[in-house]
C-alpha positions as semicolon CSV with decimal commas, in nm:
position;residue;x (nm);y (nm);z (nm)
1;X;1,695;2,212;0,302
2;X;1,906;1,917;0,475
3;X;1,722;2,007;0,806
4;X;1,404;1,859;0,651
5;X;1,593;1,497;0,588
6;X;1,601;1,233;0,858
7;X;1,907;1,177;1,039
8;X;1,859;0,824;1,027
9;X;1,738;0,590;0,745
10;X;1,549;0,389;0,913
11;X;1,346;0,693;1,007
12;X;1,204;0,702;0,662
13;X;0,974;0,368;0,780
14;X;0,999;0,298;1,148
15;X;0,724;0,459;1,338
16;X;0,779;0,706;1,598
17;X;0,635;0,673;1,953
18;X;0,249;0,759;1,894
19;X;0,262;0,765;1,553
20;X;0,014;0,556;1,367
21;X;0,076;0,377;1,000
22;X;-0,296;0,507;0,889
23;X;-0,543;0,743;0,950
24;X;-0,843;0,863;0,786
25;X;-1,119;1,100;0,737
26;X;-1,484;1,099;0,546
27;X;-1,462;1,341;0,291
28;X;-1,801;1,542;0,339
29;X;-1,811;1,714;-0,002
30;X;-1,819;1,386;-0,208
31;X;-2,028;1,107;-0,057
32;X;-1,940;0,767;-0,020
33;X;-1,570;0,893;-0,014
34;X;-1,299;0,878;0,266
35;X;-0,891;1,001;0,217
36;X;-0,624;0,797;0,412
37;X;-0,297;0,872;0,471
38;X;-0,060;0,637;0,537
39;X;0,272;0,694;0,747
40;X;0,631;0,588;0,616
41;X;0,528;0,481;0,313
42;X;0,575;0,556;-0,031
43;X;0,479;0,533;-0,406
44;X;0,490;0,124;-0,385
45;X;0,192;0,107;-0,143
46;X;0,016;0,369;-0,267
47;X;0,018;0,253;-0,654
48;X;-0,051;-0,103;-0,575
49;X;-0,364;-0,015;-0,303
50;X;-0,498;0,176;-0,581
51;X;-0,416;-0,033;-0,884
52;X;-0,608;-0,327;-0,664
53;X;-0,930;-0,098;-0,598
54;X;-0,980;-0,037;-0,943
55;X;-1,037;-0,421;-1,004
56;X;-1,311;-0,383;-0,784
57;X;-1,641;-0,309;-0,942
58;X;-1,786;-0,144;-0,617
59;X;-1,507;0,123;-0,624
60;X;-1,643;0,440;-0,816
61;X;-1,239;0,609;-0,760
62;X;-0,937;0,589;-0,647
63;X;-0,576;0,765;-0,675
64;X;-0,308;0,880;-0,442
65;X;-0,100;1,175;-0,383
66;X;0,254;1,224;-0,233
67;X;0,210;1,578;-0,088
68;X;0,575;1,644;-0,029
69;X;0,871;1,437;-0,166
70;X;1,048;1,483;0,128
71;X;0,820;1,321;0,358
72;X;0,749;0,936;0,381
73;X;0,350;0,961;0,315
74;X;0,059;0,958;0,088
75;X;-0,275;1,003;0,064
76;X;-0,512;0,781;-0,086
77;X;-0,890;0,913;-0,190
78;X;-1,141;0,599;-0,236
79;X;-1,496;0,663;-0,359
80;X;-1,745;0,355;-0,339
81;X;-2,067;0,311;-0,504
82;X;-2,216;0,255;-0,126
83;X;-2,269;-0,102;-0,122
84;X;-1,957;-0,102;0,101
85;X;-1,748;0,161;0,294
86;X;-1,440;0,294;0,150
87;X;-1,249;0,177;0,496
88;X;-1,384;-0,181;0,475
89;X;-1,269;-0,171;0,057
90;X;-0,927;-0,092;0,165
91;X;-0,943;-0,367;0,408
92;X;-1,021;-0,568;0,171
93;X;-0,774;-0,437;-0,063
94;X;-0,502;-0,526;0,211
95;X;-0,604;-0,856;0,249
96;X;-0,632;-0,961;-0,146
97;X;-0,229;-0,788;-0,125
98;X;-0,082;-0,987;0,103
99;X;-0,257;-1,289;-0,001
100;X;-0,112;-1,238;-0,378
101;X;0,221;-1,177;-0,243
102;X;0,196;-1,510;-0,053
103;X;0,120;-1,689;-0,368
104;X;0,393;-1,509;-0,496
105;X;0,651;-1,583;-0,274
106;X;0,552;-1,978;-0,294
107;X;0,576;-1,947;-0,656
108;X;0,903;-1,803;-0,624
109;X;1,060;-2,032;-0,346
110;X;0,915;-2,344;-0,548
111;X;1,088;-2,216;-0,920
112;X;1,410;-2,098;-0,703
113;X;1,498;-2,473;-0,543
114;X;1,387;-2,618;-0,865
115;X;1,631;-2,468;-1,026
116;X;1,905;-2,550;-0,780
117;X;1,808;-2,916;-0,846
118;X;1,882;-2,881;-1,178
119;X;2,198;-2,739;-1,158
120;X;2,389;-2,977;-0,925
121;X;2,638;-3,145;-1,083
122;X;2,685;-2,859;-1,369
123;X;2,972;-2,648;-1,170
């Protein structure tokens, strides 16, 4: 069983030579539907790539799997109502992510030095 852990940490994340952080295929039985898998990553990315889709009213489903809890990957099955390809709404989905956690970390940087101002002069 230890043979199937990494020998390194930063194995869990870094990519290997050749490997790539996504791939994906159409999924022929369901139409409108494609399942990526993305590489060294884990149920953070795949909860908030899905959580985002389903604000979307062009995305018909999505969910994600871990197949292994072992292995840094999992696979996410989008379903669009056609108006739009489930590669470009992840793409999309992407985008609106890192955008929010921009805002978020200007929010955060803002409130954080605001409250160092206030506290000089209290220690």
């Amino acid at each position: 069983m230890k043979a199937d852990l990494p020998a390194d940490r930063f194995e869990l994340f870094l990519l290997g030579d050749g490997e790539k952080k996504v791939t994906w295929a159409l999924d022929t039985r369901v139409p409108n539907t494609a399942i990526f898998t993305f590489n060294k990553e884990d149920h953070t990315l795949g909860n908030l790539l899905s959580s985002r889709l389903h604000k979307y009213p062009t995305i018909k489903f999505s969910a994600y799997i871990i197949p292994h809890p072992l292995k840094p990957s999992f696979d996410l099955r989008v379903t669009t109502d056609g108006s739009i390809t489930p590669r470009d709404a992840i793409v999309q989905a992407c985008r609106d992510v890192v955008q929010d956690l921009e805002v978020l970390s200007r929010e955060f940087t803002k409130e954080w030095e605001l409250k160092k101002i206030t506290n000089i002069g209290r220690d």
